[in-house]
Amino acid sequence: MKLFTLQNPLWACAALVLASPAVADDGYRLWLGEGATTQARSGVEVRGESETLRLAADELRRNLPALSVPVVVARADDAALAGLRLDARSLGSEGYAVRRAQVAGREVLLVTGSVDVGVLYGAFALLRHINSGGDIANIDLASSPQTKLRILNHWDNLDGVVERGYSGQSLWDWWVLPDFKDPRYADYARANASIGINGTVLNNVNAKADSLTAPYIAKAAALADVFRLYGIRVYLSARFSAPIELGGLKTADPRDPAVAAWWKAKADEIYRAIPDFGGFLVKANSEGQPGPRDYGASHADGANMLAAAVKPHNGIVMWRAFVYADTDPEDRAKQAYTEFKPLDGSFADNVLVQVKNGAIDFQPREPFHPLFGAMPRTPLIAEFQITKEYLGFATHLAYLGPLFEEVLDAQTGVRRGETVASVVTGKADGHSLSGMAGVANIGRDRDWSGGTFNQANWYVFGRMAWDPSLSSEAIAREWAAQTFGNDPVVIDTVVAMMMRSREAVVDYTGPLGLAHLFATGHHYGPGPWVSDLARPEWNPVYYHRADRQGIGFDRTRTGSNAVAQYAPVLARRYADPKTTPPEELLWFHHLPWDYKMPAGNTLWEEMVRRYDRGVAEVDSMRSQWATLRPRIDAERWTKTDAFLGVQQREARWWRDASLAYWMSINGLPLPNGSAAPQHDLEWYRQQSFPFAPGNPK
Ligand code: BDP
């Protein structure tokens, strides 16, 4: 049920909009409205010819309740706004303002922005404000994005399979592009624009060179044509060996002039088809991908060569720091820093280094990546995973806002007040290039993300990339109101569920800083016992190091000394288990099972307590959801309920399998009151999942 607040005469004839719980909602509309009223149509005036302004006006015509004042949609430099002294600079690049104003002698509600897409952002901000119950008496909204690049990374393969995608096939129907442009592409762009996303990388970082051939460039251009009006640029993942595979060259050595010339010609070709092409994303010398190190050249050599190719067209290169090598016996958590830190200052000015939020790989919890704060001369773009490869795929409810927030708010310790957010916004070091990238959870499922609550993760990524200082709870609240309507009972319940959900996943998969305990390949379910994979750092036993005496990875001076990659103040804190936050304890320390925790219980007792807490939390989420049955449409309620049922079963499975394994190592009994695992360890080890989704290998 959606209720607009009526305290304000502005909404004189407005507006009780009912979205009856009985009406099926298949989730397609996401958090966006769909024709709340028809009364406002004539009341929205657009000034200027641009298609993007027209989209902004249409959005308001369809979704604004009727107002007693006209709405004017115009760019800040429109002649009619001259008297308002709205200069584009004060609005900020891509920024917007929404407020009451006198325009051409009339009192209006003005929606304006520094550029066309800023106006569109303003229209969405107005709708967001209203649909989340915002006060409209003295409406005065103004904001501009804190990062320049707010980008989705699609790990989409050309055959339609999405790596780590859990919501169907790829949205891009490469086969029929460029001739047929599915109307969903515009809906996708609209949804992204509504949360400020302004870029999309179309293809998997494990890239095929084919994406750079003429037919695929034409296909990408067709998508770019649709996205452009919504302020979204397309980017491509580039396979580093493409000059060999497509160009017939003998080498892809970035220092070879013929290689550089090939990339330059390729960039020119792309820009002829897509004049506002954003640039390249590159995964090089990582997990078998080719790269400059194959030739003894550095990551900077590779990145700079590509950067030179796109530079004349104002393109950029996002070069990933996600590297680790089987030939390198160093702690995997240290390898990216070891390789990239020395390169600080040697990247061209249109290169960003793209750093995952943590040093290993999108685990339910990781300390922030030590590269944040360590490369002041290089713009860093933070990479988060929206798709939940390690958090229960699309089925488990895990709202990622708190995870993003925890990382962005982390103090780097380099300078007083410096946070990961201030590094990725470029503010810490005065970079004008800045950004956040999110590995998309979008597919061809009717509800886009494989379940209603997964949509919240797409949403929160966009909102936080726009402004990393927003709170994850406030975002959950506005998302819930727009998604389910302004029923306070629904909002309060849903937000409470969301805010505890990620911690629940941490608890039942790997509490106290444990990580990478997942089954092989697909990462579905527990596999802490796995020890037989070819590369040591692919095995969970590499990460937990449990034996009869204790558990955890010693990353202090007596171990890998990864703590030394952090600023001294943090290195000191992490060097001592007493000053390490319990949530990260076993990430940094190998401790005896009977280590005394601050509350007086042992490490083992605390671990079990947290596994139990995670399971109980999921039980509680499911019963909270049950209370909402009469208040939410049957379609979304039923699917979510079924998913919570799966999560209940699987949380228990995770807990039981993990505890059965830990007990086989430490020989300890369960603390009183904690239930024995349902099956013996062997049973858990026997489980296999041959067709788990999202795992194309
Ligand atoms: C890991 C995924 C793998 C990706 C890789 C990456 O398991 O599928 O290719 O990250 O980020 O999380 O390149």
mmCIF file of C-alpha atoms in Angstrom, residues 13-325:
data_model
loop_
_atom_site.group_PDB
_atom_site.id
_atom_site.type_symbol
_atom_site.label_atom_id
_atom_site.label_comp_id
_atom_site.label_asym_id
_atom_site.label_seq_id
_atom_site.Cartn_x
_atom_site.Cartn_y
_atom_site.Cartn_z
ATOM 1 C CA CYS A 13 -5.741 17.214 -5.300
ATOM 2 C CA ALA A 14 -3.408 14.355 -4.621
ATOM 3 C CA ALA A 15 -3.137 11.468 -3.873
ATOM 4 C CA LEU A 16 -3.854 8.223 -2.343
ATOM 5 C CA VAL A 17 -2.295 5.624 -4.493
ATOM 6 C CA LEU A 18 -3.090 2.098 -3.740
ATOM 7 C CA ALA A 19 -1.005 -0.770 -4.830
ATOM 8 C CA SER A 20 -3.227 -3.452 -3.433
ATOM 9 C CA PRO A 21 -1.389 -6.378 -1.905
ATOM 10 C CA ALA A 22 -3.674 -8.603 -3.890
ATOM 11 C CA VAL A 23 -2.306 -7.355 -7.197
ATOM 12 C CA ALA A 24 0.469 -9.527 -8.532
ATOM 13 C CA ASP A 25 3.796 -7.831 -8.931
ATOM 14 C CA ASP A 26 6.370 -9.744 -10.923
ATOM 15 C CA GLY A 27 9.175 -7.438 -9.847
ATOM 16 C CA TYR A 28 9.870 -6.091 -13.318
ATOM 17 C CA ARG A 29 9.276 -2.494 -12.292
ATOM 18 C CA LEU A 30 12.021 -2.717 -9.668
ATOM 19 C CA TRP A 31 11.924 0.250 -7.286
ATOM 20 C CA LEU A 32 10.417 2.469 -9.936
ATOM 21 C CA GLY A 33 6.854 3.607 -10.202
ATOM 22 C CA GLU A 34 4.595 2.774 -13.048
ATOM 23 C CA GLY A 35 2.013 5.422 -13.647
ATOM 24 C CA ALA A 36 0.950 6.440 -10.169
ATOM 25 C CA THR A 37 -1.632 8.879 -11.480
ATOM 26 C CA THR A 38 -2.625 10.376 -14.775
ATOM 27 C CA GLN A 39 -3.512 13.766 -13.454
ATOM 28 C CA ALA A 40 -0.161 15.420 -13.704
ATOM 29 C CA ARG A 41 0.352 14.986 -17.403
ATOM 30 C CA SER A 42 -0.425 18.512 -18.398
ATOM 31 C CA GLY A 43 1.324 19.994 -15.409
ATOM 32 C CA VAL A 44 4.874 19.124 -16.464
ATOM 33 C CA GLU A 45 6.572 21.486 -18.837
ATOM 34 C CA VAL A 46 9.889 20.751 -20.442
ATOM 35 C CA ARG A 47 12.164 23.510 -21.686
ATOM 36 C CA GLY A 48 14.643 22.622 -24.386
ATOM 37 C CA GLU A 49 14.815 20.053 -27.113
ATOM 38 C CA SER A 50 16.973 17.345 -25.658
ATOM 39 C CA GLU A 51 15.734 13.782 -25.656
ATOM 40 C CA THR A 52 17.082 13.298 -22.155
ATOM 41 C CA LEU A 53 15.065 16.240 -20.852
ATOM 42 C CA ARG A 54 12.031 14.762 -22.526
ATOM 43 C CA LEU A 55 12.675 11.475 -20.729
ATOM 44 C CA ALA A 56 12.893 13.361 -17.433
ATOM 45 C CA ALA A 57 9.574 15.057 -18.101
ATOM 46 C CA ASP A 58 7.920 11.807 -19.164
ATOM 47 C CA GLU A 59 9.112 10.144 -16.014
ATOM 48 C CA LEU A 60 7.408 12.836 -13.952
ATOM 49 C CA ARG A 61 4.278 12.809 -16.096
ATOM 50 C CA ARG A 62 3.887 9.110 -15.543
ATOM 51 C CA ASN A 63 4.781 8.914 -11.912
ATOM 52 C CA LEU A 64 4.209 12.176 -10.085
ATOM 53 C CA PRO A 65 0.974 12.649 -8.260
ATOM 54 C CA ALA A 66 -0.983 15.715 -9.382
ATOM 55 C CA LEU A 67 0.264 18.977 -8.004
ATOM 56 C CA SER A 68 -1.283 22.369 -7.620
ATOM 57 C CA VAL A 69 1.747 24.035 -9.161
ATOM 58 C CA PRO A 70 3.265 23.350 -12.544
ATOM 59 C CA VAL A 71 6.527 21.445 -12.768
ATOM 60 C CA VAL A 72 9.261 22.847 -14.978
ATOM 61 C CA VAL A 73 12.029 20.622 -16.248
ATOM 62 C CA ALA A 74 14.996 22.592 -17.564
ATOM 63 C CA ARG A 75 18.734 22.745 -17.652
ATOM 64 C CA ALA A 76 20.384 25.274 -15.365
ATOM 65 C CA ASP A 77 21.648 27.301 -18.315
ATOM 66 C CA ASP A 78 18.154 27.720 -19.782
ATOM 67 C CA ALA A 79 17.413 31.390 -20.440
ATOM 68 C CA ALA A 80 14.228 31.260 -18.366
ATOM 69 C CA LEU A 81 16.262 30.360 -15.276
ATOM 70 C CA ALA A 82 18.754 33.173 -15.680
ATOM 71 C CA GLY A 83 17.294 35.170 -12.808
ATOM 72 C CA LEU A 84 17.777 32.262 -10.407
ATOM 73 C CA ARG A 85 21.567 32.413 -10.650
ATOM 74 C CA LEU A 86 21.888 28.673 -10.718
ATOM 75 C CA ASP A 87 25.318 28.230 -12.053
ATOM 76 C CA ALA A 88 26.261 24.817 -13.291
ATOM 77 C CA ARG A 89 29.319 24.784 -11.087
ATOM 78 C CA SER A 90 27.387 25.178 -7.877
ATOM 79 C CA LEU A 91 25.189 22.261 -8.920
ATOM 80 C CA GLY A 92 28.285 20.165 -9.469
ATOM 81 C CA SER A 93 29.046 18.114 -12.519
ATOM 82 C CA GLU A 94 26.031 15.881 -13.244
ATOM 83 C CA GLY A 95 24.317 17.420 -10.196
ATOM 84 C CA TYR A 96 20.684 18.410 -9.784
ATOM 85 C CA ALA A 97 18.393 20.683 -7.812
ATOM 86 C CA VAL A 98 14.664 20.382 -7.161
ATOM 87 C CA ARG A 99 12.899 23.281 -5.504
ATOM 88 C CA ARG A 100 10.118 25.848 -5.635
ATOM 89 C CA ALA A 101 11.077 28.803 -7.823
ATOM 90 C CA GLN A 102 9.705 31.695 -9.836
ATOM 91 C CA VAL A 103 10.172 30.940 -13.503
ATOM 92 C CA ALA A 104 8.849 33.357 -16.115
ATOM 93 C CA GLY A 105 6.726 35.029 -13.476
ATOM 94 C CA ARG A 106 5.109 31.834 -12.227
ATOM 95 C CA GLU A 107 5.547 29.833 -9.080
ATOM 96 C CA VAL A 108 6.720 26.380 -10.180
ATOM 97 C CA LEU A 109 8.407 23.288 -8.917
ATOM 98 C CA LEU A 110 11.706 23.381 -10.754
ATOM 99 C CA VAL A 111 13.674 20.272 -11.646
ATOM 100 C CA THR A 112 17.046 21.288 -12.959
ATOM 101 C CA GLY A 113 20.607 20.095 -13.406
ATOM 102 C CA SER A 114 23.957 21.177 -14.683
ATOM 103 C CA VAL A 115 23.693 18.902 -17.728
ATOM 104 C CA ASP A 116 20.805 17.062 -19.344
ATOM 105 C CA VAL A 117 21.382 13.879 -17.429
ATOM 106 C CA GLY A 118 21.610 15.906 -14.218
ATOM 107 C CA VAL A 119 18.020 16.984 -14.865
ATOM 108 C CA LEU A 120 17.040 13.354 -15.319
ATOM 109 C CA TYR A 121 18.744 12.540 -12.015
ATOM 110 C CA GLY A 122 16.747 15.390 -10.490
ATOM 111 C CA ALA A 123 13.479 13.926 -11.767
ATOM 112 C CA PHE A 124 14.338 10.579 -10.223
ATOM 113 C CA ALA A 125 15.405 12.259 -6.989
ATOM 114 C CA LEU A 126 12.013 13.983 -6.797
ATOM 115 C CA LEU A 127 10.189 10.698 -7.329
ATOM 116 C CA ARG A 128 12.396 8.917 -4.824
ATOM 117 C CA HIS A 129 11.754 11.631 -2.300
ATOM 118 C CA ILE A 130 8.004 11.460 -2.712
ATOM 119 C CA ASN A 131 7.741 7.704 -2.997
ATOM 120 C CA SER A 132 9.727 7.217 0.154
ATOM 121 C CA GLY A 133 7.398 9.488 2.049
ATOM 122 C CA GLY A 134 9.614 12.580 1.966
ATOM 123 C CA ASP A 135 8.315 15.866 3.232
ATOM 124 C CA ILE A 136 7.328 18.141 0.395
ATOM 125 C CA ALA A 137 6.401 21.287 2.239
ATOM 126 C CA ASN A 138 9.718 22.978 1.618
ATOM 127 C CA ILE A 139 11.155 20.695 -0.947
ATOM 128 C CA ASP A 140 14.756 21.534 -1.635
ATOM 129 C CA LEU A 141 16.814 18.701 -3.018
ATOM 130 C CA ALA A 142 20.306 19.169 -4.347
ATOM 131 C CA SER A 143 23.072 16.684 -4.880
ATOM 132 C CA SER A 144 25.924 15.861 -7.163
ATOM 133 C CA PRO A 145 27.804 12.611 -7.481
ATOM 134 C CA GLN A 146 30.908 12.133 -5.368
ATOM 135 C CA THR A 147 32.485 9.742 -7.836
ATOM 136 C CA LYS A 148 32.953 10.229 -11.512
ATOM 137 C CA LEU A 149 32.581 6.632 -12.688
ATOM 138 C CA ARG A 150 29.661 4.655 -11.325
ATOM 139 C CA ILE A 151 29.915 1.497 -13.292
ATOM 140 C CA LEU A 152 28.371 -1.916 -13.552
ATOM 141 C CA ASN A 153 30.655 -4.727 -14.595
ATOM 142 C CA HIS A 154 28.741 -7.425 -16.405
ATOM 143 C CA TRP A 155 30.537 -10.734 -16.311
ATOM 144 C CA ASP A 156 28.503 -11.729 -19.345
ATOM 145 C CA ASN A 157 29.852 -14.154 -21.896
ATOM 146 C CA LEU A 158 29.053 -13.948 -25.571
ATOM 147 C CA ASP A 159 27.177 -17.262 -25.408
ATOM 148 C CA GLY A 160 24.722 -15.737 -22.927
ATOM 149 C CA VAL A 161 26.069 -17.422 -19.795
ATOM 150 C CA VAL A 162 26.812 -14.998 -16.994
ATOM 151 C CA GLU A 163 29.818 -15.912 -14.876
ATOM 152 C CA ARG A 164 28.589 -15.820 -11.274
ATOM 153 C CA GLY A 165 25.190 -14.752 -12.562
ATOM 154 C CA TYR A 166 22.153 -16.186 -10.828
ATOM 155 C CA SER A 167 19.270 -14.539 -12.627
ATOM 156 C CA GLY A 168 19.143 -16.179 -15.977
ATOM 157 C CA GLN A 169 20.957 -15.604 -19.225
ATOM 158 C CA SER A 170 22.723 -12.397 -20.125
ATOM 159 C CA LEU A 171 20.466 -9.453 -20.814
ATOM 160 C CA TRP A 172 22.403 -8.809 -24.000
ATOM 161 C CA ASP A 173 21.017 -10.834 -26.847
ATOM 162 C CA TRP A 174 24.202 -10.687 -28.887
ATOM 163 C CA TRP A 175 22.831 -12.990 -31.545
ATOM 164 C CA VAL A 176 20.097 -10.636 -32.741
ATOM 165 C CA LEU A 177 21.925 -7.415 -32.014
ATOM 166 C CA PRO A 178 22.345 -4.915 -33.576
ATOM 167 C CA ASP A 179 19.133 -5.433 -35.565
ATOM 168 C CA PHE A 180 16.844 -5.992 -32.638
ATOM 169 C CA LYS A 181 17.141 -3.799 -29.604
ATOM 170 C CA ASP A 182 15.100 -5.427 -26.897
ATOM 171 C CA PRO A 183 12.951 -2.809 -25.111
ATOM 172 C CA ARG A 184 14.440 -4.097 -21.887
ATOM 173 C CA TYR A 185 17.659 -2.300 -22.732
ATOM 174 C CA ALA A 186 15.952 1.041 -22.247
ATOM 175 C CA ASP A 187 14.310 -0.182 -19.051
ATOM 176 C CA TYR A 188 17.724 -1.298 -17.811
ATOM 177 C CA ALA A 189 19.202 2.104 -18.617
ATOM 178 C CA ARG A 190 16.303 3.871 -16.949
ATOM 179 C CA ALA A 191 16.744 1.855 -13.766
ATOM 180 C CA ASN A 192 20.446 2.637 -13.734
ATOM 181 C CA ALA A 193 19.866 6.327 -14.325
ATOM 182 C CA SER A 194 17.398 6.383 -11.448
ATOM 183 C CA ILE A 195 20.257 5.554 -9.068
ATOM 184 C CA GLY A 196 22.975 7.508 -10.839
ATOM 185 C CA ILE A 197 24.888 4.707 -12.575
ATOM 186 C CA ASN A 198 26.634 6.169 -15.613
ATOM 187 C CA GLY A 199 28.619 3.344 -17.140
ATOM 188 C CA THR A 200 28.420 -0.314 -17.987
ATOM 189 C CA VAL A 201 31.065 -2.812 -19.004
ATOM 190 C CA LEU A 202 29.231 -5.176 -21.303
ATOM 191 C CA ASN A 203 31.374 -8.296 -21.255
ATOM 192 C CA ASN A 204 33.143 -10.579 -18.818
ATOM 193 C CA VAL A 205 36.566 -9.664 -17.467
ATOM 194 C CA ASN A 206 37.527 -13.158 -18.560
ATOM 195 C CA ALA A 207 37.161 -11.709 -22.012
ATOM 196 C CA LYS A 208 37.063 -13.185 -25.455
ATOM 197 C CA ALA A 209 38.855 -11.241 -28.166
ATOM 198 C CA ASP A 210 35.690 -11.593 -30.293
ATOM 199 C CA SER A 211 34.134 -8.658 -28.429
ATOM 200 C CA LEU A 212 36.586 -6.441 -30.278
ATOM 201 C CA THR A 213 35.683 -7.629 -33.776
ATOM 202 C CA ALA A 214 33.656 -5.449 -36.143
ATOM 203 C CA PRO A 215 30.374 -7.363 -35.715
ATOM 204 C CA TYR A 216 30.552 -7.129 -31.936
ATOM 205 C CA ILE A 217 31.535 -3.491 -32.022
ATOM 206 C CA ALA A 218 28.365 -2.877 -34.047
ATOM 207 C CA LYS A 219 26.356 -4.758 -31.441
ATOM 208 C CA ALA A 220 27.909 -2.783 -28.599
ATOM 209 C CA ALA A 221 27.191 0.406 -30.553
ATOM 210 C CA ALA A 222 23.504 -0.494 -30.748
ATOM 211 C CA LEU A 223 23.410 -0.821 -26.963
ATOM 212 C CA ALA A 224 25.322 2.432 -26.574
ATOM 213 C CA ASP A 225 22.696 4.176 -28.728
ATOM 214 C CA VAL A 226 19.982 3.099 -26.301
ATOM 215 C CA PHE A 227 21.956 3.886 -23.157
ATOM 216 C CA ARG A 228 23.271 7.293 -24.233
ATOM 217 C CA LEU A 229 20.010 9.122 -23.550
ATOM 218 C CA TYR A 230 20.167 7.921 -19.967
ATOM 219 C CA GLY A 231 23.699 9.166 -19.459
ATOM 220 C CA ILE A 232 25.259 5.716 -19.603
ATOM 221 C CA ARG A 233 28.454 4.983 -21.479
ATOM 222 C CA VAL A 234 29.526 1.572 -22.576
ATOM 223 C CA TYR A 235 32.931 0.054 -21.882
ATOM 224 C CA LEU A 236 34.419 -3.245 -22.964
ATOM 225 C CA SER A 237 36.626 -5.757 -21.224
ATOM 226 C CA ALA A 238 39.671 -6.147 -23.436
ATOM 227 C CA ARG A 239 41.556 -9.376 -23.858
ATOM 228 C CA PHE A 240 45.194 -8.467 -23.726
ATOM 229 C CA SER A 241 46.233 -10.993 -26.340
ATOM 230 C CA ALA A 242 43.741 -9.686 -28.935
ATOM 231 C CA PRO A 243 46.522 -8.374 -31.228
ATOM 232 C CA ILE A 244 47.649 -11.970 -31.643
ATOM 233 C CA GLU A 245 44.206 -13.535 -31.849
ATOM 234 C CA LEU A 246 42.599 -10.935 -34.088
ATOM 235 C CA GLY A 247 45.521 -9.055 -35.572
ATOM 236 C CA GLY A 248 47.746 -11.967 -36.470
ATOM 237 C CA LEU A 249 50.693 -10.432 -34.619
ATOM 238 C CA LYS A 250 53.281 -12.669 -33.071
ATOM 239 C CA THR A 251 53.203 -10.919 -29.736
ATOM 240 C CA ALA A 252 51.029 -8.793 -27.468
ATOM 241 C CA ASP A 253 54.067 -7.229 -25.779
ATOM 242 C CA PRO A 254 52.934 -3.715 -24.855
ATOM 243 C CA ARG A 255 56.380 -2.329 -25.637
ATOM 244 C CA ASP A 256 56.225 -3.507 -29.231
ATOM 245 C CA PRO A 257 55.257 -0.605 -31.538
ATOM 246 C CA ALA A 258 53.203 -2.896 -33.777
ATOM 247 C CA VAL A 259 51.128 -3.963 -30.770
ATOM 248 C CA ALA A 260 50.551 -0.368 -29.709
ATOM 249 C CA ALA A 261 49.598 0.526 -33.293
ATOM 250 C CA TRP A 262 47.121 -2.359 -33.407
ATOM 251 C CA TRP A 263 45.380 -1.153 -30.254
ATOM 252 C CA LYS A 264 45.371 2.419 -31.499
ATOM 253 C CA ALA A 265 43.686 1.375 -34.727
ATOM 254 C CA LYS A 266 41.244 -0.772 -32.758
ATOM 255 C CA ALA A 267 40.379 2.119 -30.468
ATOM 256 C CA ASP A 268 39.857 4.400 -33.480
ATOM 257 C CA GLU A 269 37.536 1.802 -35.006
ATOM 258 C CA ILE A 270 35.509 1.524 -31.800
ATOM 259 C CA TYR A 271 35.215 5.295 -31.458
ATOM 260 C CA ARG A 272 33.973 5.603 -35.027
ATOM 261 C CA ALA A 273 31.051 3.388 -34.037
ATOM 262 C CA ILE A 274 30.654 4.636 -30.460
ATOM 263 C CA PRO A 275 31.860 8.238 -30.196
ATOM 264 C CA ASP A 276 31.356 8.330 -26.431
ATOM 265 C CA PHE A 277 32.842 4.888 -25.765
ATOM 266 C CA GLY A 278 34.108 4.886 -22.188
ATOM 267 C CA GLY A 279 37.215 2.738 -22.512
ATOM 268 C CA PHE A 280 38.608 -0.615 -21.480
ATOM 269 C CA LEU A 281 38.510 -2.791 -18.386
ATOM 270 C CA VAL A 282 41.363 -5.277 -18.194
ATOM 271 C CA LYS A 283 42.003 -8.413 -16.191
ATOM 272 C CA ALA A 284 45.598 -9.262 -16.951
ATOM 273 C CA ASN A 285 47.912 -11.945 -15.629
ATOM 274 C CA SER A 286 45.269 -13.211 -13.295
ATOM 275 C CA GLU A 287 43.707 -16.659 -13.208
ATOM 276 C CA GLY A 288 45.152 -17.589 -16.566
ATOM 277 C CA GLN A 289 44.351 -14.380 -18.440
ATOM 278 C CA PRO A 290 47.105 -13.051 -20.710
ATOM 279 C CA GLY A 291 48.890 -9.855 -19.796
ATOM 280 C CA PRO A 292 52.054 -7.796 -20.031
ATOM 281 C CA ARG A 293 53.905 -9.943 -17.533
ATOM 282 C CA ASP A 294 53.900 -12.740 -20.092
ATOM 283 C CA TYR A 295 56.534 -10.601 -21.821
ATOM 284 C CA GLY A 296 58.378 -9.383 -18.779
ATOM 285 C CA ALA A 297 56.595 -6.037 -18.979
ATOM 286 C CA SER A 298 54.757 -4.517 -16.031
ATOM 287 C CA HIS A 299 51.094 -3.837 -15.406
ATOM 288 C CA ALA A 300 51.865 -0.156 -15.927
ATOM 289 C CA ASP A 301 53.424 -0.866 -19.341
ATOM 290 C CA GLY A 302 50.271 -2.707 -20.345
ATOM 291 C CA ALA A 303 47.826 -0.179 -18.950
ATOM 292 C CA ASN A 304 49.678 2.809 -20.379
ATOM 293 C CA MET A 305 49.849 1.336 -23.852
ATOM 294 C CA LEU A 306 46.056 0.879 -23.875
ATOM 295 C CA ALA A 307 45.586 4.273 -22.262
ATOM 296 C CA ALA A 308 47.507 5.902 -25.100
ATOM 297 C CA ALA A 309 45.180 4.241 -27.617
ATOM 298 C CA VAL A 310 42.009 5.681 -26.059
ATOM 299 C CA LYS A 311 43.475 8.977 -24.875
ATOM 300 C CA PRO A 312 42.784 10.978 -28.093
ATOM 301 C CA HIS A 313 39.112 10.085 -27.627
ATOM 302 C CA ASN A 314 39.022 10.903 -23.904
ATOM 303 C CA GLY A 315 38.749 7.248 -23.017
ATOM 304 C CA ILE A 316 40.043 5.616 -19.868
ATOM 305 C CA VAL A 317 41.479 2.288 -18.811
ATOM 306 C CA MET A 318 40.426 0.449 -15.671
ATOM 307 C CA TRP A 319 43.218 -1.977 -14.883
ATOM 308 C CA ARG A 320 42.362 -4.602 -12.298
ATOM 309 C CA ALA A 321 44.606 -5.300 -9.343
ATOM 310 C CA PHE A 322 43.008 -8.701 -8.784
ATOM 311 C CA VAL A 323 46.152 -10.736 -9.361
ATOM 312 C CA TYR A 324 47.705 -13.730 -7.717
ATOM 313 C CA ALA A 325 49.961 -16.368 -9.134
#
